[in-house]
PDB file of C-alpha atoms in Angstrom:
ATOM      1  CA  UNK A 262      86.580  49.754  86.793  1.00  0.00           C
ATOM      2  CA  UNK A 263      87.047  51.445  90.273  1.00  0.00           C
ATOM      3  CA  UNK A 264      90.946  50.791  90.672  1.00  0.00           C
ATOM      4  CA  UNK A 265      91.971  54.012  89.076  1.00  0.00           C
ATOM      5  CA  UNK A 266      89.582  56.162  91.038  1.00  0.00           C
ATOM      6  CA  UNK A 267      90.972  54.429  94.179  1.00  0.00           C
ATOM      7  CA  UNK A 268      94.758  55.109  93.333  1.00  0.00           C
ATOM      8  CA  UNK A 269      94.000  59.118  93.091  1.00  0.00           C
ATOM      9  CA  UNK A 270      91.660  59.073  96.165  1.00  0.00           C
ATOM     10  CA  UNK A 271      94.305  59.727  98.685  1.00  0.00           C
ATOM     11  CA  UNK A 272      95.475  62.561  96.816  1.00  0.00           C
ATOM     12  CA  UNK A 273      91.922  64.245  96.073  1.00  0.00           C
ATOM     13  CA  UNK A 274      91.295  63.642  99.580  1.00  0.00           C
ATOM     14  CA  UNK A 275      94.521  65.457 100.786  1.00  0.00           C
ATOM     15  CA  UNK A 276      94.114  68.262  98.269  1.00  0.00           C
ATOM     16  CA  UNK A 277      90.460  68.834  99.175  1.00  0.00           C
ATOM     17  CA  UNK A 278      90.641  68.363 102.724  1.00  0.00           C
ATOM     18  CA  UNK A 279      92.344  71.983 103.103  1.00  0.00           C
ATOM     19  CA  UNK A 280      90.566  74.814 104.735  1.00  0.00           C
ATOM     20  CA  UNK A 281      90.246  78.094 102.622  1.00  0.00           C
ATOM     21  CA  UNK A 282      92.578  79.979 104.911  1.00  0.00           C
ATOM     22  CA  UNK A 283      95.261  77.151 104.304  1.00  0.00           C
ATOM     23  CA  UNK A 284      94.540  77.309 100.524  1.00  0.00           C
ATOM     24  CA  UNK A 285      95.027  81.199 100.795  1.00  0.00           C
ATOM     25  CA  UNK A 286      98.269  81.113 102.763  1.00  0.00           C
ATOM     26  CA  UNK A 287      99.623  78.647 100.075  1.00  0.00           C
ATOM     27  CA  UNK A 288      98.651  81.273  97.313  1.00  0.00           C
ATOM     28  CA  UNK A 289     100.111  83.945  99.234  1.00  0.00           C
ATOM     29  CA  UNK A 290     103.586  82.217  99.920  1.00  0.00           C
ATOM     30  CA  UNK A 291     103.886  81.917  96.105  1.00  0.00           C
ATOM     31  CA  UNK A 292     103.332  85.419  95.505  1.00  0.00           C
ATOM     32  CA  UNK A 293     106.370  88.096  94.916  1.00  0.00           C
ATOM     33  CA  UNK A 294     106.192  91.254  96.894  1.00  0.00           C
ATOM     34  CA  UNK A 295     104.647  94.406  95.063  1.00  0.00           C
ATOM     35  CA  UNK A 296     108.018  96.306  95.268  1.00  0.00           C
ATOM     36  CA  UNK A 297     109.784  93.629  93.426  1.00  0.00           C
ATOM     37  CA  UNK A 298     107.706  93.415  90.097  1.00  0.00           C
ATOM     38  CA  UNK A 299     109.383  93.968  87.039  1.00  0.00           C
ATOM     39  CA  UNK A 300     109.064  96.714  84.811  1.00  0.00           C
ATOM     40  CA  UNK A 301     105.933  96.126  82.621  1.00  0.00           C
ATOM     41  CA  UNK A 302     104.161  94.306  85.687  1.00  0.00           C
ATOM     42  CA  UNK A 303     102.954  97.814  87.108  1.00  0.00           C
ATOM     43  CA  UNK A 304     101.916 100.934  85.851  1.00  0.00           C
ATOM     44  CA  UNK A 305     102.344 103.943  88.114  1.00  0.00           C
ATOM     45  CA  UNK A 306     100.953 107.258  88.253  1.00  0.00           C
ATOM     46  CA  UNK A 307     102.540 110.544  87.271  1.00  0.00           C
ATOM     47  CA  UNK A 308     104.604 111.794  90.164  1.00  0.00           C
ATOM     48  CA  UNK A 309     103.415 114.878  91.991  1.00  0.00           C
ATOM     49  CA  UNK A 310     106.050 117.837  91.160  1.00  0.00           C
ATOM     50  CA  UNK A 311     106.736 120.361  93.879  1.00  0.00           C
ATOM     51  CA  UNK A 312     106.917 123.707  92.072  1.00  0.00           C
ATOM     52  CA  UNK A 313     109.552 125.115  94.290  1.00  0.00           C
ATOM     53  CA  UNK A 314     112.465 122.502  93.706  1.00  0.00           C
ATOM     54  CA  UNK A 315     111.025 120.935  90.387  1.00  0.00           C
ATOM     55  CA  UNK A 316     111.219 117.558  91.927  1.00  0.00           C
ATOM     56  CA  UNK A 317     109.046 114.668  93.200  1.00  0.00           C
ATOM     57  CA  UNK A 318     107.298 115.615  96.479  1.00  0.00           C
ATOM     58  CA  UNK A 319     108.388 113.549  99.195  1.00  0.00           C
ATOM     59  CA  UNK A 320     112.109 113.437  97.895  1.00  0.00           C
ATOM     60  CA  UNK A 321     114.294 112.623 101.014  1.00  0.00           C
ATOM     61  CA  UNK A 322     117.886 113.794 101.743  1.00  0.00           C
ATOM     62  CA  UNK A 323     118.989 110.210 103.113  1.00  0.00           C
ATOM     63  CA  UNK A 324     117.848 107.684 100.394  1.00  0.00           C
ATOM     64  CA  UNK A 325     117.504 110.074  97.278  1.00  0.00           C
ATOM     65  CA  UNK A 326     113.955 108.454  96.858  1.00  0.00           C
ATOM     66  CA  UNK A 327     110.349 109.330  96.896  1.00  0.00           C
ATOM     67  CA  UNK A 328     107.123 107.189  96.603  1.00  0.00           C
ATOM     68  CA  UNK A 329     104.418 107.069  94.225  1.00  0.00           C
ATOM     69  CA  UNK A 330     101.428 104.968  93.872  1.00  0.00           C
ATOM     70  CA  UNK A 331     101.228 102.199  91.460  1.00  0.00           C
ATOM     71  CA  UNK A 332      98.884  99.252  90.376  1.00  0.00           C
ATOM     72  CA  UNK A 333      99.726  95.877  89.193  1.00  0.00           C
ATOM     73  CA  UNK A 334      99.112  94.844  85.656  1.00  0.00           C
ATOM     74  CA  UNK A 335      96.002  92.763  84.828  1.00  0.00           C
ATOM     75  CA  UNK A 336      96.619  89.358  85.753  1.00  0.00           C
ATOM     76  CA  UNK A 337      99.469  89.958  87.915  1.00  0.00           C
ATOM     77  CA  UNK A 338      99.187  89.042  91.486  1.00  0.00           C
ATOM     78  CA  UNK A 339     101.717  90.205  94.500  1.00  0.00           C
ATOM     79  CA  UNK A 340     101.596  90.683  98.080  1.00  0.00           C
ATOM     80  CA  UNK A 341     101.416  94.142 100.070  1.00  0.00           C
ATOM     81  CA  UNK A 342      98.394  95.611  97.865  1.00  0.00           C
ATOM     82  CA  UNK A 343      96.369  98.204 100.056  1.00  0.00           C
ATOM     83  CA  UNK A 344      92.878  98.008 100.210  1.00  0.00           C
ATOM     84  CA  UNK A 345      92.376  99.942  96.825  1.00  0.00           C
ATOM     85  CA  UNK A 346      94.680  97.481  94.861  1.00  0.00           C
ATOM     86  CA  UNK A 347      97.584 100.032  94.809  1.00  0.00           C
ATOM     87  CA  UNK A 348     101.115  99.790  96.291  1.00  0.00           C
ATOM     88  CA  UNK A 349     103.807 102.230  96.702  1.00  0.00           C
ATOM     89  CA  UNK A 350     106.814 102.136  94.764  1.00  0.00           C
ATOM     90  CA  UNK A 351     109.908 103.796  95.691  1.00  0.00           C
ATOM     91  CA  UNK A 352     111.566 105.755  92.758  1.00  0.00           C
ATOM     92  CA  UNK A 353     114.862 107.786  92.714  1.00  0.00           C
ATOM     93  CA  UNK A 354     114.861 111.309  92.868  1.00  0.00           C
ATOM     94  CA  UNK A 355     117.371 114.511  93.285  1.00  0.00           C
ATOM     95  CA  UNK A 356     117.374 116.080  96.705  1.00  0.00           C
ATOM     96  CA  UNK A 357     117.776 119.860  96.353  1.00  0.00           C
ATOM     97  CA  UNK A 358     118.109 122.584  98.719  1.00  0.00           C
ATOM     98  CA  UNK A 359     116.777 125.147  96.348  1.00  0.00           C
ATOM     99  CA  UNK A 360     120.161 126.568  94.375  1.00  0.00           C
ATOM    100  CA  UNK A 361     119.395 127.172  90.757  1.00  0.00           C
ATOM    101  CA  UNK A 362     121.462 125.640  88.136  1.00  0.00           C
ATOM    102  CA  UNK A 363     120.493 128.869  85.568  1.00  0.00           C
ATOM    103  CA  UNK A 364     121.756 131.518  88.499  1.00  0.00           C
ATOM    104  CA  UNK A 365     124.798 129.430  89.358  1.00  0.00           C
ATOM    105  CA  UNK A 366     125.779 129.478  85.628  1.00  0.00           C
ATOM    106  CA  UNK A 367     125.075 133.024  84.729  1.00  0.00           C
ATOM    107  CA  UNK A 368     127.074 134.137  88.130  1.00  0.00           C
ATOM    108  CA  UNK A 369     130.012 132.004  87.082  1.00  0.00           C
ATOM    109  CA  UNK A 370     129.542 133.755  83.653  1.00  0.00           C
ATOM    110  CA  UNK A 371     129.330 137.176  84.563  1.00  0.00           C
ATOM    111  CA  UNK A 372     130.496 137.439  88.135  1.00  0.00           C
ATOM    112  CA  UNK A 373     132.980 134.515  88.524  1.00  0.00           C
ATOM    113  CA  UNK A 374     136.084 136.535  88.116  1.00  0.00           C
ATOM    114  CA  UNK A 375     135.075 137.817  91.554  1.00  0.00           C
ATOM    115  CA  UNK A 376     134.253 134.176  92.843  1.00  0.00           C
ATOM    116  CA  UNK A 377     130.362 135.075  93.189  1.00  0.00           C
ATOM    117  CA  UNK A 378     129.579 131.739  91.898  1.00  0.00           C
ATOM    118  CA  UNK A 379     131.711 129.791  94.522  1.00  0.00           C
ATOM    119  CA  UNK A 380     129.983 131.989  97.264  1.00  0.00           C
ATOM    120  CA  UNK A 381     126.483 130.946  95.813  1.00  0.00           C
ATOM    121  CA  UNK A 382     127.333 127.164  95.698  1.00  0.00           C
ATOM    122  CA  UNK A 383     128.746 127.074  99.396  1.00  0.00           C
ATOM    123  CA  UNK A 384     132.462 127.298  98.819  1.00  0.00           C
ATOM    124  CA  UNK A 385     133.732 130.591 100.493  1.00  0.00           C
ATOM    125  CA  UNK A 386     137.355 129.620 100.707  1.00  0.00           C
ATOM    126  CA  UNK A 387     137.564 128.931  96.748  1.00  0.00           C
ATOM    127  CA  UNK A 388     135.168 132.167  96.571  1.00  0.00           C
ATOM    128  CA  UNK A 389     137.676 134.230  98.252  1.00  0.00           C
ATOM    129  CA  UNK A 390     140.601 132.968  96.536  1.00  0.00           C
ATOM    130  CA  UNK A 391     138.978 133.592  93.252  1.00  0.00           C
ATOM    131  CA  UNK A 392     138.139 137.275  94.305  1.00  0.00           C
ATOM    132  CA  UNK A 393     141.492 138.060  95.301  1.00  0.00           C
ATOM    133  CA  UNK A 394     143.185 136.817  92.076  1.00  0.00           C
ATOM    134  CA  UNK A 395     140.775 138.091  90.165  1.00  0.00           C
ATOM    135  CA  UNK A 396     139.339 134.347  89.077  1.00  0.00           C
ATOM    136  CA  UNK A 397     143.152 133.175  88.799  1.00  0.00           C
ATOM    137  CA  UNK A 398     143.621 135.862  86.011  1.00  0.00           C
ATOM    138  CA  UNK A 399     140.323 134.620  84.195  1.00  0.00           C
ATOM    139  CA  UNK A 400     141.772 131.160  83.814  1.00  0.00           C
ATOM    140  CA  UNK A 401     139.736 129.734  87.043  1.00  0.00           C
ATOM    141  CA  UNK A 402     136.458 131.691  85.899  1.00  0.00           C
ATOM    142  CA  UNK A 403     136.598 129.624  82.576  1.00  0.00           C
ATOM    143  CA  UNK A 404     137.151 126.277  84.186  1.00  0.00           C
ATOM    144  CA  UNK A 405     134.456 127.055  86.633  1.00  0.00           C
ATOM    145  CA  UNK A 406     131.983 127.690  83.767  1.00  0.00           C
ATOM    146  CA  UNK A 407     132.624 124.400  82.028  1.00  0.00           C
ATOM    147  CA  UNK A 408     132.618 122.880  85.723  1.00  0.00           C
ATOM    148  CA  UNK A 409     129.535 124.265  86.470  1.00  0.00           C
ATOM    149  CA  UNK A 410     128.028 123.659  83.028  1.00  0.00           C
ATOM    150  CA  UNK A 411     128.672 120.095  82.769  1.00  0.00           C
ATOM    151  CA  UNK A 412     127.055 120.058  86.480  1.00  0.00           C
ATOM    152  CA  UNK A 413     130.600 118.644  88.015  1.00  0.00           C
ATOM    153  CA  UNK A 414     130.326 121.303  90.587  1.00  0.00           C
ATOM    154  CA  UNK A 415     127.223 121.064  92.375  1.00  0.00           C
ATOM    155  CA  UNK A 416     126.053 122.738  95.801  1.00  0.00           C
ATOM    156  CA  UNK A 417     128.566 121.995  98.833  1.00  0.00           C
ATOM    157  CA  UNK A 418     125.863 120.405 100.651  1.00  0.00           C
ATOM    158  CA  UNK A 419     125.811 117.398  98.251  1.00  0.00           C
ATOM    159  CA  UNK A 420     122.187 118.509  97.088  1.00  0.00           C
ATOM    160  CA  UNK A 421     121.428 118.693  93.204  1.00  0.00           C
ATOM    161  CA  UNK A 422     120.562 121.764  91.507  1.00  0.00           C
ATOM    162  CA  UNK A 423     116.964 122.893  90.963  1.00  0.00           C
ATOM    163  CA  UNK A 424     116.275 121.704  86.922  1.00  0.00           C
ATOM    164  CA  UNK A 425     113.087 121.361  85.556  1.00  0.00           C
ATOM    165  CA  UNK A 426     111.763 117.978  86.304  1.00  0.00           C
ATOM    166  CA  UNK A 427     111.423 116.968  82.401  1.00  0.00           C
ATOM    167  CA  UNK A 428     114.383 119.241  81.488  1.00  0.00           C
ATOM    168  CA  UNK A 429     117.768 118.458  80.480  1.00  0.00           C
ATOM    169  CA  UNK A 430     120.277 117.228  83.301  1.00  0.00           C
ATOM    170  CA  UNK A 431     123.442 115.261  83.550  1.00  0.00           C
ATOM    171  CA  UNK A 432     123.547 111.411  84.615  1.00  0.00           C
ATOM    172  CA  UNK A 433     126.903 109.978  85.217  1.00  0.00           C
ATOM    173  CA  UNK A 434     127.332 106.326  84.414  1.00  0.00           C
ATOM    174  CA  UNK A 435     129.632 104.451  86.097  1.00  0.00           C
ATOM    175  CA  UNK A 436     131.261 100.947  85.286  1.00  0.00           C
ATOM    176  CA  UNK A 437     132.550  98.675  88.170  1.00  0.00           C
ATOM    177  CA  UNK A 438     132.898  94.737  88.771  1.00  0.00           C
ATOM    178  CA  UNK A 439     129.603  94.232  88.911  1.00  0.00           C
ATOM    179  CA  UNK A 440     128.742  95.775  85.397  1.00  0.00           C
ATOM    180  CA  UNK A 441     127.781  93.496  82.760  1.00  0.00           C
ATOM    181  CA  UNK A 442     129.371  94.133  79.105  1.00  0.00           C
ATOM    182  CA  UNK A 443     127.425  92.627  76.001  1.00  0.00           C
ATOM    183  CA  UNK A 444     130.242  90.840  73.924  1.00  0.00           C
ATOM    184  CA  UNK A 445     130.125  92.353  70.597  1.00  0.00           C
ATOM    185  CA  UNK A 446     129.733  90.220  67.191  1.00  0.00           C
TER     186      UNK A 446
END
């Protein structure tokens, strides 16, 4: 009658002989880092928008990212939580130096033949060339209007235009050898 109990007794002793600290360390090693949670496993607060740049506050030029505070979903455990149960999640952003898309486009339309749009964006050599050739006989002006409108030409320092945060912007998609293509039916 006691033989099945004697068979599992060593297992029970080994399991319950651990201290609470050892149990906690076993649990923590199995947890994922909070920054590695998948979409749907956390809920983030709305980011604070800087009214001058129309971008997330804290956006850095070096990493093109900012941090927002997030909560893990109910019944999702992760390591790296603050005392209030939140964690910082890195989100992408577009750093800007304050040059407006609307201003650049309007300058290109009305004063592009004189190269004012290129001076505004930080390309003085092209601006001077457009000024001396009257916008390459207006052909360069037309090309610049299209390039600025499609956001191909951006400020010379590599920053983005100031656009409304929730407004329309252009995102370029690229494919490479790491891109997975879903086969068709």
